[in-house]
Amino acid sequence: ADYVRDLTGRGHRITVYTTDNLDIRRLPKRTDIIDGAKVHYFRNLNNWHAHHKKRHIPIGLHRELRRTLKNFDVVHVSESRSYAHAILGSYLRWWNIPYVHTAFGSLPRRKEGYKTVYDQLFTKPLVRGASSLLAQNRHEASEYTRFGAKQHQIRLLPLGVNLSDFKDLPGRMRFRDRIGVSRDSHLLLFLGRIHESKGLESLLETFRLAIDNDSTLHLAIVGRDDGYLNTVQRTIKKNNLNRCVSLVGPLYGQD
């Protein structure tokens, strides 16, 4: 949102194509104007698969890309693997439209399988054909090269933070009070998507061992459910961690 706000403030016209997957629900609207950008939400063929399996099949996107893609001066491709990426990447290369790609940590594979075939057909050509590849850190930069990128394509661009949003914050103990944790406890924080790739089960197993040495420990898990919350809840229950782990849900803005 900060990037979009800055670009529209500089006079650029921004159009965003995405899907209607919110969480287990769908977004009710088809279009919106956010920070000056036109946003189009394409309906997923199956929202359950989109939310739990990350298999997004946006109905109508193929037709819209054929109709409008040649009108854009430059395209920003976010993340790496989906039905939409396969279509978009092919059109961008066929029509020689310049594009920037930001993987946002989506390139590494946790296991082989259909992704191996997909990567040969779509991910590697997507990476190799980009005018610029934006990496959050040097590890992500090395992932680009593993998929065939050249060094001159890669630019390091850490995620930006607008510090002015945090000038006037509430008292530092407000969060503890909100989740019912005493001020004498040693509070640990996990902040991120509740997803299999984030290592939450390993974190909880390690936390179970840690509280044997420090009974004042408390773990707050903050983030939106990305189809993995039920597994995390079962792990907490299996390890008898209900009293010392708080599932807070997503927090935004000053929260």
PDB file of C-alpha atoms in Angstrom:
ATOM      1  CA  ALA A   1       0.000   0.000   0.000  1.00  0.00           C
ATOM      2  CA  ASP A   2       2.858   2.408   0.772  1.00  0.00           C
ATOM      3  CA  TYR A   3       4.432   1.746  -2.623  1.00  0.00           C
ATOM      4  CA  VAL A   4       1.124   2.359  -4.397  1.00  0.00           C
ATOM      5  CA  ARG A   5       0.475   5.528  -2.402  1.00  0.00           C
ATOM      6  CA  ASP A   6       3.917   6.863  -3.265  1.00  0.00           C
ATOM      7  CA  LEU A   7       3.627   6.046  -6.982  1.00  0.00           C
ATOM      8  CA  THR A   8       0.167   7.557  -7.370  1.00  0.00           C
ATOM      9  CA  GLY A   9       1.430  10.615  -5.477  1.00  0.00           C
ATOM     10  CA  ARG A  10       4.117  11.002  -8.130  1.00  0.00           C
ATOM     11  CA  GLY A  11       1.451  11.042 -10.844  1.00  0.00           C
ATOM     12  CA  HIS A  12       1.639   7.424 -12.018  1.00  0.00           C
ATOM     13  CA  ARG A  13      -1.554   5.557 -12.911  1.00  0.00           C
ATOM     14  CA  ILE A  14      -1.725   2.201 -11.125  1.00  0.00           C
ATOM     15  CA  THR A  15      -4.025  -0.741 -11.873  1.00  0.00           C
ATOM     16  CA  VAL A  16      -4.015  -3.836  -9.659  1.00  0.00           C
ATOM     17  CA  TYR A  17      -5.282  -7.269 -10.719  1.00  0.00           C
ATOM     18  CA  THR A  18      -5.873  -9.722  -7.866  1.00  0.00           C
ATOM     19  CA  THR A  19      -8.406 -12.321  -6.714  1.00  0.00           C
ATOM     20  CA  ASP A  20     -11.416 -12.094  -4.391  1.00  0.00           C
ATOM     21  CA  ASN A  21      -9.938 -14.432  -1.764  1.00  0.00           C
ATOM     22  CA  LEU A  22      -9.956 -12.669   1.628  1.00  0.00           C
ATOM     23  CA  ASP A  23      -9.675 -15.638   3.996  1.00  0.00           C
ATOM     24  CA  ILE A  24     -12.344 -18.307   4.269  1.00  0.00           C
ATOM     25  CA  ARG A  25     -14.615 -15.610   2.840  1.00  0.00           C
ATOM     26  CA  ARG A  26     -14.663 -13.825  -0.474  1.00  0.00           C
ATOM     27  CA  LEU A  27     -14.431 -10.103  -1.015  1.00  0.00           C
ATOM     28  CA  PRO A  28     -17.930  -8.951  -1.997  1.00  0.00           C
ATOM     29  CA  LYS A  29     -16.811  -6.219  -4.411  1.00  0.00           C
ATOM     30  CA  ARG A  30     -15.421  -6.591  -7.921  1.00  0.00           C
ATOM     31  CA  THR A  31     -13.602  -3.254  -8.165  1.00  0.00           C
ATOM     32  CA  ASP A  32     -12.342  -0.544  -5.810  1.00  0.00           C
ATOM     33  CA  ILE A  33     -10.161   2.572  -5.642  1.00  0.00           C
ATOM     34  CA  ILE A  34      -7.445   2.268  -2.956  1.00  0.00           C
ATOM     35  CA  ASP A  35      -4.876   5.037  -2.442  1.00  0.00           C
ATOM     36  CA  GLY A  36      -5.584   6.256  -5.959  1.00  0.00           C
ATOM     37  CA  ALA A  37      -5.086   2.833  -7.607  1.00  0.00           C
ATOM     38  CA  LYS A  38      -7.801   0.964  -9.509  1.00  0.00           C
ATOM     39  CA  VAL A  39      -8.163  -2.532  -8.041  1.00  0.00           C
ATOM     40  CA  HIS A  40      -9.910  -5.380  -9.879  1.00  0.00           C
ATOM     41  CA  TYR A  41     -10.894  -8.462  -7.850  1.00  0.00           C
ATOM     42  CA  PHE A  42     -11.348 -11.551 -10.034  1.00  0.00           C
ATOM     43  CA  ARG A  43     -13.586 -14.270  -8.642  1.00  0.00           C
ATOM     44  CA  ASN A  44     -11.799 -17.516  -7.759  1.00  0.00           C
ATOM     45  CA  LEU A  45     -13.166 -20.691  -9.234  1.00  0.00           C
ATOM     46  CA  ASN A  46     -13.067 -22.260  -5.754  1.00  0.00           C
ATOM     47  CA  ASN A  47     -12.445 -20.106  -2.685  1.00  0.00           C
ATOM     48  CA  TRP A  48     -11.735 -23.072  -0.369  1.00  0.00           C
ATOM     49  CA  HIS A  49      -8.866 -24.221  -2.590  1.00  0.00           C
ATOM     50  CA  ALA A  50      -7.673 -20.633  -2.938  1.00  0.00           C
ATOM     51  CA  HIS A  51      -7.511 -20.151   0.832  1.00  0.00           C
ATOM     52  CA  HIS A  52      -6.348 -23.564   2.059  1.00  0.00           C
ATOM     53  CA  LYS A  53      -4.290 -24.849  -0.880  1.00  0.00           C
ATOM     54  CA  LYS A  54      -3.159 -21.550  -2.491  1.00  0.00           C
ATOM     55  CA  ARG A  55      -4.618 -22.690  -5.808  1.00  0.00           C
ATOM     56  CA  HIS A  56      -6.004 -19.482  -7.232  1.00  0.00           C
ATOM     57  CA  ILE A  57      -7.885 -19.749 -10.527  1.00  0.00           C
ATOM     58  CA  PRO A  58      -9.315 -16.257 -11.178  1.00  0.00           C
ATOM     59  CA  ILE A  59     -12.230 -16.387 -13.598  1.00  0.00           C
ATOM     60  CA  GLY A  60     -12.014 -13.792 -16.369  1.00  0.00           C
ATOM     61  CA  LEU A  61      -8.375 -12.798 -15.791  1.00  0.00           C
ATOM     62  CA  HIS A  62      -7.183 -14.495 -18.980  1.00  0.00           C
ATOM     63  CA  ARG A  63      -9.664 -12.513 -21.070  1.00  0.00           C
ATOM     64  CA  GLU A  64      -8.866  -9.238 -19.285  1.00  0.00           C
ATOM     65  CA  LEU A  65      -5.119  -9.663 -19.808  1.00  0.00           C
ATOM     66  CA  ARG A  66      -5.626 -10.227 -23.528  1.00  0.00           C
ATOM     67  CA  ARG A  67      -7.781  -7.113 -23.662  1.00  0.00           C
ATOM     68  CA  THR A  68      -5.697  -4.668 -21.589  1.00  0.00           C
ATOM     69  CA  LEU A  69      -2.127  -5.860 -21.023  1.00  0.00           C
ATOM     70  CA  LYS A  70      -0.647  -4.089 -24.054  1.00  0.00           C
ATOM     71  CA  ASN A  71      -1.882  -0.748 -22.662  1.00  0.00           C
ATOM     72  CA  PHE A  72       0.544  -0.792 -19.712  1.00  0.00           C
ATOM     73  CA  ASP A  73       4.039   0.727 -19.818  1.00  0.00           C
ATOM     74  CA  VAL A  74       5.418  -1.610 -17.160  1.00  0.00           C
ATOM     75  CA  VAL A  75       4.005  -4.498 -15.107  1.00  0.00           C
ATOM     76  CA  HIS A  76       4.897  -5.531 -11.553  1.00  0.00           C
ATOM     77  CA  VAL A  77       4.556  -9.298 -10.979  1.00  0.00           C
ATOM     78  CA  SER A  78       4.193 -10.236  -7.307  1.00  0.00           C
ATOM     79  CA  GLU A  79       5.099 -13.781  -6.115  1.00  0.00           C
ATOM     80  CA  SER A  80       5.851 -16.641  -8.469  1.00  0.00           C
ATOM     81  CA  ARG A  81       3.589 -19.661  -8.884  1.00  0.00           C
ATOM     82  CA  SER A  82      -0.074 -19.842  -9.867  1.00  0.00           C
ATOM     83  CA  TYR A  83      -2.379 -20.227 -12.831  1.00  0.00           C
ATOM     84  CA  ALA A  84      -2.333 -16.427 -13.197  1.00  0.00           C
ATOM     85  CA  HIS A  85       1.492 -16.279 -13.195  1.00  0.00           C
ATOM     86  CA  ALA A  86       1.680 -18.879 -15.959  1.00  0.00           C
ATOM     87  CA  ILE A  87      -0.689 -16.882 -18.179  1.00  0.00           C
ATOM     88  CA  LEU A  88       0.700 -13.449 -17.332  1.00  0.00           C
ATOM     89  CA  GLY A  89       4.342 -14.453 -17.777  1.00  0.00           C
ATOM     90  CA  SER A  90       3.625 -15.944 -21.193  1.00  0.00           C
ATOM     91  CA  TYR A  91       1.850 -12.825 -22.460  1.00  0.00           C
ATOM     92  CA  LEU A  92       4.545 -10.512 -21.096  1.00  0.00           C
ATOM     93  CA  ARG A  93       7.231 -12.375 -23.002  1.00  0.00           C
ATOM     94  CA  TRP A  94       5.205 -12.846 -26.199  1.00  0.00           C
ATOM     95  CA  TRP A  95       4.338  -9.157 -26.376  1.00  0.00           C
ATOM     96  CA  ASN A  96       7.730  -7.951 -25.087  1.00  0.00           C
ATOM     97  CA  ILE A  97       6.227  -5.871 -22.271  1.00  0.00           C
ATOM     98  CA  PRO A  98       8.812  -4.798 -19.631  1.00  0.00           C
ATOM     99  CA  TYR A  99       8.106  -6.113 -16.157  1.00  0.00           C
ATOM    100  CA  VAL A 100       9.500  -6.118 -12.634  1.00  0.00           C
ATOM    101  CA  HIS A 101       9.259  -9.268 -10.539  1.00  0.00           C
ATOM    102  CA  THR A 102       9.202  -9.452  -6.722  1.00  0.00           C
ATOM    103  CA  ALA A 103       9.149 -13.027  -5.398  1.00  0.00           C
ATOM    104  CA  PHE A 104       8.354 -12.115  -1.744  1.00  0.00           C
ATOM    105  CA  GLY A 105       9.941 -15.382  -0.567  1.00  0.00           C
ATOM    106  CA  SER A 106       7.876 -17.606  -2.869  1.00  0.00           C
ATOM    107  CA  LEU A 107      10.712 -19.136  -4.944  1.00  0.00           C
ATOM    108  CA  PRO A 108      12.138 -21.874  -2.635  1.00  0.00           C
ATOM    109  CA  ARG A 109      10.510 -25.310  -2.931  1.00  0.00           C
ATOM    110  CA  ARG A 110       9.982 -27.352   0.236  1.00  0.00           C
ATOM    111  CA  LYS A 111       9.611 -30.549  -1.816  1.00  0.00           C
ATOM    112  CA  GLU A 112       9.765 -31.748  -5.385  1.00  0.00           C
ATOM    113  CA  GLY A 113       6.733 -32.718  -7.415  1.00  0.00           C
ATOM    114  CA  TYR A 114       4.513 -30.827  -9.807  1.00  0.00           C
ATOM    115  CA  LYS A 115       6.298 -27.560  -8.903  1.00  0.00           C
ATOM    116  CA  THR A 116       9.450 -28.953 -10.522  1.00  0.00           C
ATOM    117  CA  VAL A 117       7.670 -29.275 -13.871  1.00  0.00           C
ATOM    118  CA  TYR A 118       5.880 -25.947 -13.400  1.00  0.00           C
ATOM    119  CA  ASP A 119       9.167 -24.174 -12.664  1.00  0.00           C
ATOM    120  CA  GLN A 120      10.781 -25.424 -15.864  1.00  0.00           C
ATOM    121  CA  LEU A 121       7.820 -24.283 -17.952  1.00  0.00           C
ATOM    122  CA  PHE A 122       6.903 -21.022 -16.239  1.00  0.00           C
ATOM    123  CA  THR A 123       8.952 -19.866 -13.202  1.00  0.00           C
ATOM    124  CA  LYS A 124      12.395 -19.921 -14.801  1.00  0.00           C
ATOM    125  CA  PRO A 125      11.206 -18.077 -17.951  1.00  0.00           C
ATOM    126  CA  LEU A 126       9.420 -15.555 -15.710  1.00  0.00           C
ATOM    127  CA  VAL A 127      12.605 -14.857 -13.733  1.00  0.00           C
ATOM    128  CA  ARG A 128      14.926 -14.780 -16.752  1.00  0.00           C
ATOM    129  CA  GLY A 129      12.699 -12.442 -18.749  1.00  0.00           C
ATOM    130  CA  ALA A 130      12.277  -9.746 -16.078  1.00  0.00           C
ATOM    131  CA  SER A 131      13.710  -6.280 -16.670  1.00  0.00           C
ATOM    132  CA  SER A 132      14.368  -6.097 -12.934  1.00  0.00           C
ATOM    133  CA  LEU A 133      14.169  -8.542 -10.021  1.00  0.00           C
ATOM    134  CA  LEU A 134      13.586  -7.041  -6.576  1.00  0.00           C
ATOM    135  CA  ALA A 135      15.029  -8.985  -3.634  1.00  0.00           C
ATOM    136  CA  GLN A 136      14.337  -8.253   0.038  1.00  0.00           C
ATOM    137  CA  ASN A 137      17.739  -9.645   1.082  1.00  0.00           C
ATOM    138  CA  ARG A 138      20.828 -11.398  -0.269  1.00  0.00           C
ATOM    139  CA  HIS A 139      19.336 -14.853   0.268  1.00  0.00           C
ATOM    140  CA  GLU A 140      16.419 -14.017  -2.023  1.00  0.00           C
ATOM    141  CA  ALA A 141      18.872 -12.567  -4.536  1.00  0.00           C
ATOM    142  CA  SER A 142      20.686 -15.915  -4.590  1.00  0.00           C
ATOM    143  CA  GLU A 143      17.351 -17.682  -5.200  1.00  0.00           C
ATOM    144  CA  TYR A 144      16.857 -15.594  -8.326  1.00  0.00           C
ATOM    145  CA  THR A 145      20.242 -16.703  -9.666  1.00  0.00           C
ATOM    146  CA  ARG A 146      19.310 -20.331  -8.931  1.00  0.00           C
ATOM    147  CA  PHE A 147      16.382 -19.849 -11.297  1.00  0.00           C
ATOM    148  CA  GLY A 148      18.589 -18.442 -14.036  1.00  0.00           C
ATOM    149  CA  ALA A 149      18.743 -14.702 -13.310  1.00  0.00           C
ATOM    150  CA  LYS A 150      21.777 -12.589 -14.167  1.00  0.00           C
ATOM    151  CA  GLN A 151      23.336 -10.314 -11.570  1.00  0.00           C
ATOM    152  CA  HIS A 152      22.523  -7.165 -13.524  1.00  0.00           C
ATOM    153  CA  GLN A 153      18.797  -7.947 -13.222  1.00  0.00           C
ATOM    154  CA  ILE A 154      18.772  -8.095  -9.415  1.00  0.00           C
ATOM    155  CA  ARG A 155      18.220  -5.109  -7.122  1.00  0.00           C
ATOM    156  CA  LEU A 156      18.139  -5.257  -3.301  1.00  0.00           C
ATOM    157  CA  LEU A 157      15.051  -3.475  -1.983  1.00  0.00           C
ATOM    158  CA  PRO A 158      14.164  -4.301   1.641  1.00  0.00           C
ATOM    159  CA  LEU A 159      10.528  -3.947   2.621  1.00  0.00           C
ATOM    160  CA  GLY A 160       9.831  -0.316   3.420  1.00  0.00           C
ATOM    161  CA  VAL A 161       8.413   1.017   6.665  1.00  0.00           C
ATOM    162  CA  ASN A 162       6.740   4.402   6.909  1.00  0.00           C
ATOM    163  CA  LEU A 163       8.097   5.543  10.280  1.00  0.00           C
ATOM    164  CA  SER A 164       5.624   8.431  10.499  1.00  0.00           C
ATOM    165  CA  ASP A 165       2.873   5.845  11.118  1.00  0.00           C
ATOM    166  CA  PHE A 166       4.497   5.020  14.458  1.00  0.00           C
ATOM    167  CA  LYS A 167       5.218   8.452  15.905  1.00  0.00           C
ATOM    168  CA  ASP A 168       2.408   8.362  18.472  1.00  0.00           C
ATOM    169  CA  LEU A 169       2.055   4.875  19.890  1.00  0.00           C
ATOM    170  CA  PRO A 170      -0.011   3.740  22.879  1.00  0.00           C
ATOM    171  CA  GLY A 171       1.707   2.558  26.056  1.00  0.00           C
ATOM    172  CA  ARG A 172       4.006  -0.435  25.533  1.00  0.00           C
ATOM    173  CA  MET A 173       2.072  -2.560  28.048  1.00  0.00           C
ATOM    174  CA  ARG A 174      -1.239  -2.177  26.213  1.00  0.00           C
ATOM    175  CA  PHE A 175      -0.691  -5.326  24.138  1.00  0.00           C
ATOM    176  CA  ARG A 176      -0.003  -7.421  27.253  1.00  0.00           C
ATOM    177  CA  ASP A 177      -3.189  -6.131  28.846  1.00  0.00           C
ATOM    178  CA  ARG A 178      -5.130  -6.839  25.680  1.00  0.00           C
ATOM    179  CA  ILE A 179      -4.176 -10.535  25.567  1.00  0.00           C
ATOM    180  CA  GLY A 180      -4.207 -11.032  29.335  1.00  0.00           C
ATOM    181  CA  VAL A 181      -0.485 -11.550  29.944  1.00  0.00           C
ATOM    182  CA  SER A 182       1.036 -10.352  33.204  1.00  0.00           C
ATOM    183  CA  ARG A 183       3.680  -7.650  33.086  1.00  0.00           C
ATOM    184  CA  ASP A 184       6.153  -9.972  34.807  1.00  0.00           C
ATOM    185  CA  SER A 185       6.017 -12.584  32.039  1.00  0.00           C
ATOM    186  CA  HIS A 186       8.688 -12.920  29.382  1.00  0.00           C
ATOM    187  CA  LEU A 187       6.631 -12.304  26.252  1.00  0.00           C
ATOM    188  CA  LEU A 188       7.729 -13.764  22.898  1.00  0.00           C
ATOM    189  CA  LEU A 189       6.203 -12.743  19.569  1.00  0.00           C
ATOM    190  CA  PHE A 190       5.590 -14.591  16.313  1.00  0.00           C
ATOM    191  CA  LEU A 191       4.399 -12.171  13.601  1.00  0.00           C
ATOM    192  CA  GLY A 192       3.482 -13.562  10.186  1.00  0.00           C
ATOM    193  CA  ARG A 193       1.051 -15.617   8.165  1.00  0.00           C
ATOM    194  CA  ILE A 194      -0.293 -18.773   9.818  1.00  0.00           C
ATOM    195  CA  HIS A 195       1.021 -21.038   7.062  1.00  0.00           C
ATOM    196  CA  GLU A 196       2.816 -24.382   6.857  1.00  0.00           C
ATOM    197  CA  SER A 197       5.952 -22.754   5.447  1.00  0.00           C
ATOM    198  CA  LYS A 198       6.462 -20.531   8.521  1.00  0.00           C
ATOM    199  CA  GLY A 199       7.678 -23.297  10.841  1.00  0.00           C
ATOM    200  CA  LEU A 200       5.113 -22.792  13.589  1.00  0.00           C
ATOM    201  CA  GLU A 201       5.015 -26.452  14.610  1.00  0.00           C
ATOM    202  CA  SER A 202       8.785 -26.441  15.150  1.00  0.00           C
ATOM    203  CA  LEU A 203       8.489 -23.183  17.072  1.00  0.00           C
ATOM    204  CA  LEU A 204       5.829 -24.642  19.372  1.00  0.00           C
ATOM    205  CA  GLU A 205       7.832 -27.821  19.986  1.00  0.00           C
ATOM    206  CA  THR A 206      10.855 -25.686  20.911  1.00  0.00           C
ATOM    207  CA  PHE A 207       8.735 -23.398  23.072  1.00  0.00           C
ATOM    208  CA  ARG A 208       7.459 -26.433  25.005  1.00  0.00           C
ATOM    209  CA  LEU A 209      11.062 -27.262  25.924  1.00  0.00           C
ATOM    210  CA  ALA A 210      11.864 -23.636  26.768  1.00  0.00           C
ATOM    211  CA  ILE A 211       9.105 -23.268  29.360  1.00  0.00           C
ATOM    212  CA  ASP A 212      10.687 -26.099  31.367  1.00  0.00           C
ATOM    213  CA  ASN A 213      13.539 -23.648  32.050  1.00  0.00           C
ATOM    214  CA  ASP A 214      11.432 -20.490  32.352  1.00  0.00           C
ATOM    215  CA  SER A 215       7.854 -20.883  33.548  1.00  0.00           C
ATOM    216  CA  THR A 216       7.164 -17.152  32.977  1.00  0.00           C
ATOM    217  CA  LEU A 217       7.419 -17.487  29.182  1.00  0.00           C
ATOM    218  CA  HIS A 218       4.386 -16.613  27.070  1.00  0.00           C
ATOM    219  CA  LEU A 219       4.134 -16.793  23.269  1.00  0.00           C
ATOM    220  CA  ALA A 220       1.862 -14.518  21.247  1.00  0.00           C
ATOM    221  CA  ILE A 221       1.131 -15.696  17.692  1.00  0.00           C
ATOM    222  CA  VAL A 222      -0.026 -12.773  15.561  1.00  0.00           C
ATOM    223  CA  GLY A 223      -1.119 -13.126  11.947  1.00  0.00           C
ATOM    224  CA  ARG A 224      -3.912 -14.088   9.615  1.00  0.00           C
ATOM    225  CA  ASP A 225      -4.896 -17.682   9.040  1.00  0.00           C
ATOM    226  CA  ASP A 226      -3.478 -18.879   5.727  1.00  0.00           C
ATOM    227  CA  GLY A 227      -5.138 -22.291   5.911  1.00  0.00           C
ATOM    228  CA  TYR A 228      -2.991 -23.677   8.744  1.00  0.00           C
ATOM    229  CA  LEU A 229      -4.661 -22.449  11.931  1.00  0.00           C
ATOM    230  CA  ASN A 230      -6.372 -25.759  12.748  1.00  0.00           C
ATOM    231  CA  THR A 231      -3.016 -27.561  12.674  1.00  0.00           C
ATOM    232  CA  VAL A 232      -1.466 -24.952  14.977  1.00  0.00           C
ATOM    233  CA  GLN A 233      -4.397 -25.257  17.406  1.00  0.00           C
ATOM    234  CA  ARG A 234      -3.989 -29.044  17.515  1.00  0.00           C
ATOM    235  CA  THR A 235      -0.238 -28.690  18.174  1.00  0.00           C
ATOM    236  CA  ILE A 236      -0.908 -26.274  21.052  1.00  0.00           C
ATOM    237  CA  LYS A 237      -3.422 -28.665  22.570  1.00  0.00           C
ATOM    238  CA  LYS A 238      -1.175 -31.728  22.104  1.00  0.00           C
ATOM    239  CA  ASN A 239       1.664 -30.003  23.965  1.00  0.00           C
ATOM    240  CA  ASN A 240      -0.583 -28.595  26.738  1.00  0.00           C
ATOM    241  CA  LEU A 241       0.358 -25.022  25.826  1.00  0.00           C
ATOM    242  CA  ASN A 242      -3.088 -23.409  25.989  1.00  0.00           C
ATOM    243  CA  ARG A 243      -2.247 -21.343  29.078  1.00  0.00           C
ATOM    244  CA  CYS A 244       1.025 -19.929  27.743  1.00  0.00           C
ATOM    245  CA  VAL A 245       0.261 -19.411  24.038  1.00  0.00           C
ATOM    246  CA  SER A 246      -2.125 -16.736  22.719  1.00  0.00           C
ATOM    247  CA  LEU A 247      -3.544 -16.912  19.192  1.00  0.00           C
ATOM    248  CA  VAL A 248      -4.179 -13.223  18.638  1.00  0.00           C
ATOM    249  CA  GLY A 249      -5.221 -13.169  14.975  1.00  0.00           C
ATOM    250  CA  PRO A 250      -4.175 -10.454  12.508  1.00  0.00           C
ATOM    251  CA  LEU A 251      -3.267  -6.927  13.641  1.00  0.00           C
ATOM    252  CA  TYR A 252      -2.977  -3.878  11.395  1.00  0.00           C
ATOM    253  CA  GLY A 253      -1.967  -0.247  11.589  1.00  0.00           C
ATOM    254  CA  GLN A 254      -0.988   0.978  15.040  1.00  0.00           C
ATOM    255  CA  ASP A 255      -2.196  -2.273  16.606  1.00  0.00           C
TER     256      ASP A 255
END
